[in-house]
mmCIF file of C-alpha atoms in Angstrom:
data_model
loop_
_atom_site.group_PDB
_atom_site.id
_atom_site.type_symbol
_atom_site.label_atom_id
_atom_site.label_comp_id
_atom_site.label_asym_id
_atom_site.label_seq_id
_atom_site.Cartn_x
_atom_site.Cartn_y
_atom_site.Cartn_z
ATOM 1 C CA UNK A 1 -3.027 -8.579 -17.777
ATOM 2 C CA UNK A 2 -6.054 -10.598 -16.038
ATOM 3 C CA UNK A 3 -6.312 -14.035 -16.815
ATOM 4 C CA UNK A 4 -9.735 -14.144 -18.001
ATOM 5 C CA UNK A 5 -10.862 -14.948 -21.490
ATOM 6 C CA UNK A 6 -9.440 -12.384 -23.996
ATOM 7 C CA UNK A 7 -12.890 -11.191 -25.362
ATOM 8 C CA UNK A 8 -13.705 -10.450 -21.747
ATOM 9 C CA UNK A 9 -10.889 -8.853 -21.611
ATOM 10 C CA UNK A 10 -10.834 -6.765 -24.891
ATOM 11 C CA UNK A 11 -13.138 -4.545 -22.797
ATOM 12 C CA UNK A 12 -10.932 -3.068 -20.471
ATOM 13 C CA UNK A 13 -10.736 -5.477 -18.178
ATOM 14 C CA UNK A 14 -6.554 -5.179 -17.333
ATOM 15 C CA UNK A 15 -4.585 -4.381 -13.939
ATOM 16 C CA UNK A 16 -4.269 -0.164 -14.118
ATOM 17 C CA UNK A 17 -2.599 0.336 -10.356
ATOM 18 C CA UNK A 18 -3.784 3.335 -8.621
ATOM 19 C CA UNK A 19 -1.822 5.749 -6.576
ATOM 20 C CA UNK A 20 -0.097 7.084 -9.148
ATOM 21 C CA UNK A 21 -0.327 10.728 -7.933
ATOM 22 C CA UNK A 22 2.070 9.162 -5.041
ATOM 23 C CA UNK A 23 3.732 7.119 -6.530
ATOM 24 C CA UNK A 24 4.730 9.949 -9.231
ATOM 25 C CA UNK A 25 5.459 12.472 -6.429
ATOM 26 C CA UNK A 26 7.494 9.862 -4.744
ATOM 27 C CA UNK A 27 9.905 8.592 -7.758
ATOM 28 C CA UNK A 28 10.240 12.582 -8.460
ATOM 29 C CA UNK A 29 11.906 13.367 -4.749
ATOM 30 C CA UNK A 30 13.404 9.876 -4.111
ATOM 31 C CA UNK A 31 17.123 10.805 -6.071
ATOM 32 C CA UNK A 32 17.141 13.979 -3.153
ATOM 33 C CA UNK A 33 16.191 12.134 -0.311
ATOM 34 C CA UNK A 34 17.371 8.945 -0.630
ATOM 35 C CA UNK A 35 19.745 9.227 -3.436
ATOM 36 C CA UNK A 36 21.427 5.389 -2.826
ATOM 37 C CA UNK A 37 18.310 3.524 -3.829
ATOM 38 C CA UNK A 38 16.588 6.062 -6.232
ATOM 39 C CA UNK A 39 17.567 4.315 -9.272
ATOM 40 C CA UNK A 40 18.001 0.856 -7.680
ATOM 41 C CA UNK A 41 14.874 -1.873 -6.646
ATOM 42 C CA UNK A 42 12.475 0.041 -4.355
ATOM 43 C CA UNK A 43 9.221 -0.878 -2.884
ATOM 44 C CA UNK A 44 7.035 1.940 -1.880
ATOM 45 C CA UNK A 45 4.451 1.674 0.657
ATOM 46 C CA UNK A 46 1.287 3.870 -0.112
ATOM 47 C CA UNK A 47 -0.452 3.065 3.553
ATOM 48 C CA UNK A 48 -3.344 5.375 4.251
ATOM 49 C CA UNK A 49 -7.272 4.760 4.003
ATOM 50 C CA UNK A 50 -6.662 3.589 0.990
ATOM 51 C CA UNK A 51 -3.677 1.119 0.900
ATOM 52 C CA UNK A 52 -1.421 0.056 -1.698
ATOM 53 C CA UNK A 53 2.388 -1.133 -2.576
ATOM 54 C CA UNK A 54 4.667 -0.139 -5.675
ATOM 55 C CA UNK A 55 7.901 -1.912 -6.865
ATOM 56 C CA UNK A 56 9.608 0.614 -8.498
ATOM 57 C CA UNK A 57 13.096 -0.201 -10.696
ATOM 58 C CA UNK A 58 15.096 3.054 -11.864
ATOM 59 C CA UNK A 59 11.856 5.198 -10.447
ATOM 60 C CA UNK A 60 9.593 3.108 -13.309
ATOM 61 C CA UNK A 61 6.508 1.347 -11.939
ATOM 62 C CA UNK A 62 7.339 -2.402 -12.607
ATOM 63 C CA UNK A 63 4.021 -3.769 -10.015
ATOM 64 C CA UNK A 64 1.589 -2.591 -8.397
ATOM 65 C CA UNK A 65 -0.643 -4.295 -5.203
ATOM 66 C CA UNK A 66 -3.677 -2.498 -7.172
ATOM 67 C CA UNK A 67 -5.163 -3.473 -10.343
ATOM 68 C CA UNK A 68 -8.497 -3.366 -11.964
ATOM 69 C CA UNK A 69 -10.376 -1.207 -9.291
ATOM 70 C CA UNK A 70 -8.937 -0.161 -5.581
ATOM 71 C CA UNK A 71 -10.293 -3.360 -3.993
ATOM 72 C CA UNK A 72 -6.885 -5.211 -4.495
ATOM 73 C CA UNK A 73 -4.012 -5.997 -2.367
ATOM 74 C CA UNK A 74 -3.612 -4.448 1.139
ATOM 75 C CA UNK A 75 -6.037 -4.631 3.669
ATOM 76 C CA UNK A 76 -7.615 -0.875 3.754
ATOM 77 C CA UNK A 77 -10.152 1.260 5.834
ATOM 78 C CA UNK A 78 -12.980 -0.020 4.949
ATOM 79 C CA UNK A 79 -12.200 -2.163 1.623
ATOM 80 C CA UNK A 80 -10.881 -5.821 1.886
ATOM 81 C CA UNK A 81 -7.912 -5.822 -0.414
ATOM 82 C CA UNK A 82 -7.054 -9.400 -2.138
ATOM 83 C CA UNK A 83 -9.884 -12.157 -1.790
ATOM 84 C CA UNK A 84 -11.104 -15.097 -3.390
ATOM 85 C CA UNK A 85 -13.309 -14.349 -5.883
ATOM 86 C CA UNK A 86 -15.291 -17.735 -4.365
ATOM 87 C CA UNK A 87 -16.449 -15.181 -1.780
ATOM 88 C CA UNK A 88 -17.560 -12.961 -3.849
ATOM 89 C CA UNK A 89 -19.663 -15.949 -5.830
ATOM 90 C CA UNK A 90 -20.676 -17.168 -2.426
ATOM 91 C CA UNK A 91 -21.860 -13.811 -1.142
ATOM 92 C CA UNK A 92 -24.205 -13.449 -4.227
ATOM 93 C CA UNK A 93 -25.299 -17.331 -5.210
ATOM 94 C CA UNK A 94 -25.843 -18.360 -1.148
ATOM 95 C CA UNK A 95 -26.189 -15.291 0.962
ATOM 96 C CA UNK A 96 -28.362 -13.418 -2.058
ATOM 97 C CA UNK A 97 -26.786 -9.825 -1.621
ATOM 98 C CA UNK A 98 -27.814 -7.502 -4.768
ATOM 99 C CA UNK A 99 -24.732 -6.239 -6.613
ATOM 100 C CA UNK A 100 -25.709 -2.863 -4.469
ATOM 101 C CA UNK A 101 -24.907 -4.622 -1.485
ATOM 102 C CA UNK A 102 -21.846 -6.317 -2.414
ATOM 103 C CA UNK A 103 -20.342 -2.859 -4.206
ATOM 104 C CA UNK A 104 -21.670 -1.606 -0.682
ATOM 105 C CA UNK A 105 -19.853 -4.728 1.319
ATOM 106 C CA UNK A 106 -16.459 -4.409 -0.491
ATOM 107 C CA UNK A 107 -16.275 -0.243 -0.538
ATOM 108 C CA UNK A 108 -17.674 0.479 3.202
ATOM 109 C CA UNK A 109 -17.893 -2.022 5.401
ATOM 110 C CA UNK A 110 -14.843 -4.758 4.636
ATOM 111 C CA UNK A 111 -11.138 -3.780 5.996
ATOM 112 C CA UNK A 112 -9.830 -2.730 9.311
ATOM 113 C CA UNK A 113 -13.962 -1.487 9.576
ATOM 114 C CA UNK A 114 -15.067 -5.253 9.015
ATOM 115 C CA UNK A 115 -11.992 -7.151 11.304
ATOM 116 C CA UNK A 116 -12.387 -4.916 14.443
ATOM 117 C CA UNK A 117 -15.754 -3.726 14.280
ATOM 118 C CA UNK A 118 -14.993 -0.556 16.047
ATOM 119 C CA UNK A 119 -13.157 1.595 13.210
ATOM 120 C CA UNK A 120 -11.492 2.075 9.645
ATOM 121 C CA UNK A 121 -9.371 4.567 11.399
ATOM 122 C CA UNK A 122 -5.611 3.476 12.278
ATOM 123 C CA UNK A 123 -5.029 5.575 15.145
ATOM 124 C CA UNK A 124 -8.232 4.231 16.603
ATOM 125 C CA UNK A 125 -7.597 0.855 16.388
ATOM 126 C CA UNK A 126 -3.889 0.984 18.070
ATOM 127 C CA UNK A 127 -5.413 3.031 20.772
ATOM 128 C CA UNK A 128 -7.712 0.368 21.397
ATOM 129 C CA UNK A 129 -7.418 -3.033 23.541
ATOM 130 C CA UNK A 130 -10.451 -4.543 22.171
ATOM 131 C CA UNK A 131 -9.828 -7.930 20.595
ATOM 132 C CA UNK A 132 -11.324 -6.903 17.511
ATOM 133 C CA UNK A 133 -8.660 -4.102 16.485
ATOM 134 C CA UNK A 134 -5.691 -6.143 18.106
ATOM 135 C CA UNK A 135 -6.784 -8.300 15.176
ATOM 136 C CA UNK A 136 -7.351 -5.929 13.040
ATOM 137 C CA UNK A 137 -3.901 -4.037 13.218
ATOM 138 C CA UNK A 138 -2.333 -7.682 12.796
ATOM 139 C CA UNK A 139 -3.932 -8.137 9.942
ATOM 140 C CA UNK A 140 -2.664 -5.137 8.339
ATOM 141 C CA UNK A 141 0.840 -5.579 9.178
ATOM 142 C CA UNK A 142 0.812 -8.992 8.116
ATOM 143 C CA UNK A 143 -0.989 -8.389 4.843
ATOM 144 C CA UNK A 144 1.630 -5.439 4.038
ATOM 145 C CA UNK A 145 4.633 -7.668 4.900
ATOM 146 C CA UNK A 146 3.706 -10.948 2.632
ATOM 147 C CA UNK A 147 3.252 -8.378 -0.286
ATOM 148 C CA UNK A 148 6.398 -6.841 0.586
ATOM 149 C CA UNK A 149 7.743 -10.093 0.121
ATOM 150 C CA UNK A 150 6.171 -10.733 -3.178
ATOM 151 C CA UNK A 151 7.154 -7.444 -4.612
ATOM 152 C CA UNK A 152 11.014 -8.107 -3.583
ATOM 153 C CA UNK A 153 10.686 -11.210 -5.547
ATOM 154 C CA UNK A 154 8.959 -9.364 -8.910
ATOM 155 C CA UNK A 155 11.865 -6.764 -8.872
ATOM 156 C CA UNK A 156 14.652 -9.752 -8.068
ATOM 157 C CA UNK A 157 15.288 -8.384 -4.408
ATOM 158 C CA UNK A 158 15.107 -4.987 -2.924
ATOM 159 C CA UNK A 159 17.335 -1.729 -2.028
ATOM 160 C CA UNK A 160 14.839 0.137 0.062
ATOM 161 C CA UNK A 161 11.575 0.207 1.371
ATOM 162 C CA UNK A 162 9.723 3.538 1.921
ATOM 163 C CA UNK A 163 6.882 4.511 3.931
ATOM 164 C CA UNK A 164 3.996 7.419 2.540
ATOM 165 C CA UNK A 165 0.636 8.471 3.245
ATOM 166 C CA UNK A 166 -0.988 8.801 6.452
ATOM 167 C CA UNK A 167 -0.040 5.507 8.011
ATOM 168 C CA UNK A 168 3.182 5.312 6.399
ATOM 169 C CA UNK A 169 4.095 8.858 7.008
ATOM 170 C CA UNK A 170 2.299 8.915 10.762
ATOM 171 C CA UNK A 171 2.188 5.860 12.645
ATOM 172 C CA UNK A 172 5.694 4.746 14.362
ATOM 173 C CA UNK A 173 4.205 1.846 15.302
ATOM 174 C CA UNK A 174 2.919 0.206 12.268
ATOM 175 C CA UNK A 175 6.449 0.578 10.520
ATOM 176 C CA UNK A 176 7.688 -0.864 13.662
ATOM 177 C CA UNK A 177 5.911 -3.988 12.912
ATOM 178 C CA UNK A 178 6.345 -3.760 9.103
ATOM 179 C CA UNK A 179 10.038 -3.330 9.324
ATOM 180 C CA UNK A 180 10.487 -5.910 11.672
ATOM 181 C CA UNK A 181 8.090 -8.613 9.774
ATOM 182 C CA UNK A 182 10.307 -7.746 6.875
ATOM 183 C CA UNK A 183 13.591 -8.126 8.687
ATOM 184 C CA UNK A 184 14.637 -11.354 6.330
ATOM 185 C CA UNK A 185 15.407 -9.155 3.922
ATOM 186 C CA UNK A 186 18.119 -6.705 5.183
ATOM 187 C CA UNK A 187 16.465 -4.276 6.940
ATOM 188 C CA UNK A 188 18.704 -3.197 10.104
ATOM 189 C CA UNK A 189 15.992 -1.050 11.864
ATOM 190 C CA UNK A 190 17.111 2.524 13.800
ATOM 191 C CA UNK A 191 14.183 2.629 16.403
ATOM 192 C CA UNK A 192 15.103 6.215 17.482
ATOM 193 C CA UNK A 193 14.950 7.166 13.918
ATOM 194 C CA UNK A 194 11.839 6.114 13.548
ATOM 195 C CA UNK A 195 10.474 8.075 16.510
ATOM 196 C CA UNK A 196 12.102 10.795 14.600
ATOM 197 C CA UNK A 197 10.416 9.998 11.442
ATOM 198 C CA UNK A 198 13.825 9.552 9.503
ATOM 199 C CA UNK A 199 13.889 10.472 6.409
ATOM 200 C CA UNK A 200 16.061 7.369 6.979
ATOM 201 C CA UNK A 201 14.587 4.838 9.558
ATOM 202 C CA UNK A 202 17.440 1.910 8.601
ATOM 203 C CA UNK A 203 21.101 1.758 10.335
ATOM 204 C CA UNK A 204 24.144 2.934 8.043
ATOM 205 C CA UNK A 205 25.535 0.042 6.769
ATOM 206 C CA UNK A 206 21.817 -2.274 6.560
ATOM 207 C CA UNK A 207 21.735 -4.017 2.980
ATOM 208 C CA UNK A 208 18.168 -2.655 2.595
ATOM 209 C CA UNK A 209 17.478 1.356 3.702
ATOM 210 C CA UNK A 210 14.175 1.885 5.065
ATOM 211 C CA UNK A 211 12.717 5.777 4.735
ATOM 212 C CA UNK A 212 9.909 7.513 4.983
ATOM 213 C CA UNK A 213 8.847 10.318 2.476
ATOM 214 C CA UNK A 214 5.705 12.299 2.939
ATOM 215 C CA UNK A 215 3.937 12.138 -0.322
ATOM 216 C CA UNK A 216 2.150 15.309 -2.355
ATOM 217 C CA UNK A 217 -0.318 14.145 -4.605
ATOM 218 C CA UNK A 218 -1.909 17.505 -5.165
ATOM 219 C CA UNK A 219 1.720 18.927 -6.057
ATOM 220 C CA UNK A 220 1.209 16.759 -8.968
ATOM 221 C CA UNK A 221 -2.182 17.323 -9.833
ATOM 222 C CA UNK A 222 -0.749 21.300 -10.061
ATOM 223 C CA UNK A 223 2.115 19.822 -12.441
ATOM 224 C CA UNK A 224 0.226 17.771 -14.773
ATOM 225 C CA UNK A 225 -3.069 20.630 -14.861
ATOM 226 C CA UNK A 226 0.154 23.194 -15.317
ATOM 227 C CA UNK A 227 1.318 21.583 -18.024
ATOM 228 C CA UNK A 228 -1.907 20.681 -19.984
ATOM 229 C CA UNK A 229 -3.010 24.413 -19.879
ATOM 230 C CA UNK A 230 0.711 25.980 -21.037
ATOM 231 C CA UNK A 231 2.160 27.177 -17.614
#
């Protein structure tokens, strides 16, 4: 639910959570590849362009980091994730942008984009020494550990943390710096694994397993479209 008045909200106006495709894909390998956690408290990290979490209990959605549209949550490419909706009152009532420019604001230009002023573009911005993506990549990390954090508290604590998408999947670095931010909770990081790119990133023996799965959304556009027509 949003808190808003219920006839607004008799209009569709509820949290949906996007990713799905992933998050489907992800909950369909997970009792394969990292058969320990499947049906246990996992938080999946979608981190691409587009940037989300999912706290997952017995491979069932429980929260999402996305909700009405793909504006919430995690700091993306180009789109800000969580803000106060004072800013968005502030950006219309004071600085006069058009709802054009704000849809335009929020959708192209906010993120890693609006931080660094250089790129929306991960490998970009850790390639760079600029002040602008140092702050930038900080941001990111510390954005996708606090909601980490939340998430462990909606499912009642965690079993394992995995990492999908083209950040998650791709960047060593960034789930250096996630994994460690999130340390509090049990992770025992295996750095040479993670060079490696796992499957499993965490030591034997850590109270929560970190992975990473590479995710196949279109794989499950071919299921569900497979299904509809008979296949």
């Amino acid at each position: 639910m949003v808190p808003l008045p219920r006839d607004l909200c008799r209009g569709g106006v509820q949290r949906y959570g996007f990713h799905g495709l992933s998050y489907e894909y992800i909950a369909s390998v997970l009792p394969e590849v990292a058969p320990e956690i499947a049906h246990g408290r996992v938080i999946v990290a979608h981190l691409g362009s587009g940037a989300s979490l999912c706290a997952m209990k017995n491979l069932k959605s429980v929260d999402s980091t996305l909700s009405f549209t793909a504006l919430d949550g995690l700091c993306m490419g180009t789109r800000p994730g969580s803000i106060d909706p004072g800013v968005i009152l502030y950006l219309v009532q004071t600085l006069g942008l058009s709802p054009k420019d704000l849809e335009t604001v929020l959708y192209k230009k906010s993120g890693l984009l609006g931080i660094s002023g250089i790129s929306n573009d991960m490998r970009d911005l850790l390639d760079s020494r600029e002040p602008g993506a140092l702050l930038a990549v900080d941001y990111f990390v510390y954005q996708a550990a606090k909601q980490i954090g939340a998430l462990a508290a909606a499912l009642g604590g965690v079993d394992g943390l995995v990492f999908t998408a083209g950040i998650g999947e791709n960047s060593a670095e960034i789930r250096t710096r996630i994994c460690h931010a999130s340390a509090w909770l049990g992770i025992d990081f295996d750095e040479e694994a993670n060079t490696g790119r796992g499957p499993r990133i965490s030591r034997a023996g850590s109270r929560v397993s970190a992975w990473v799965v590479p995710t196949n959304e279109e794989l499950i556009i071919a299921r569900h479209t497979g299904r509809l027509l008979g296949l």
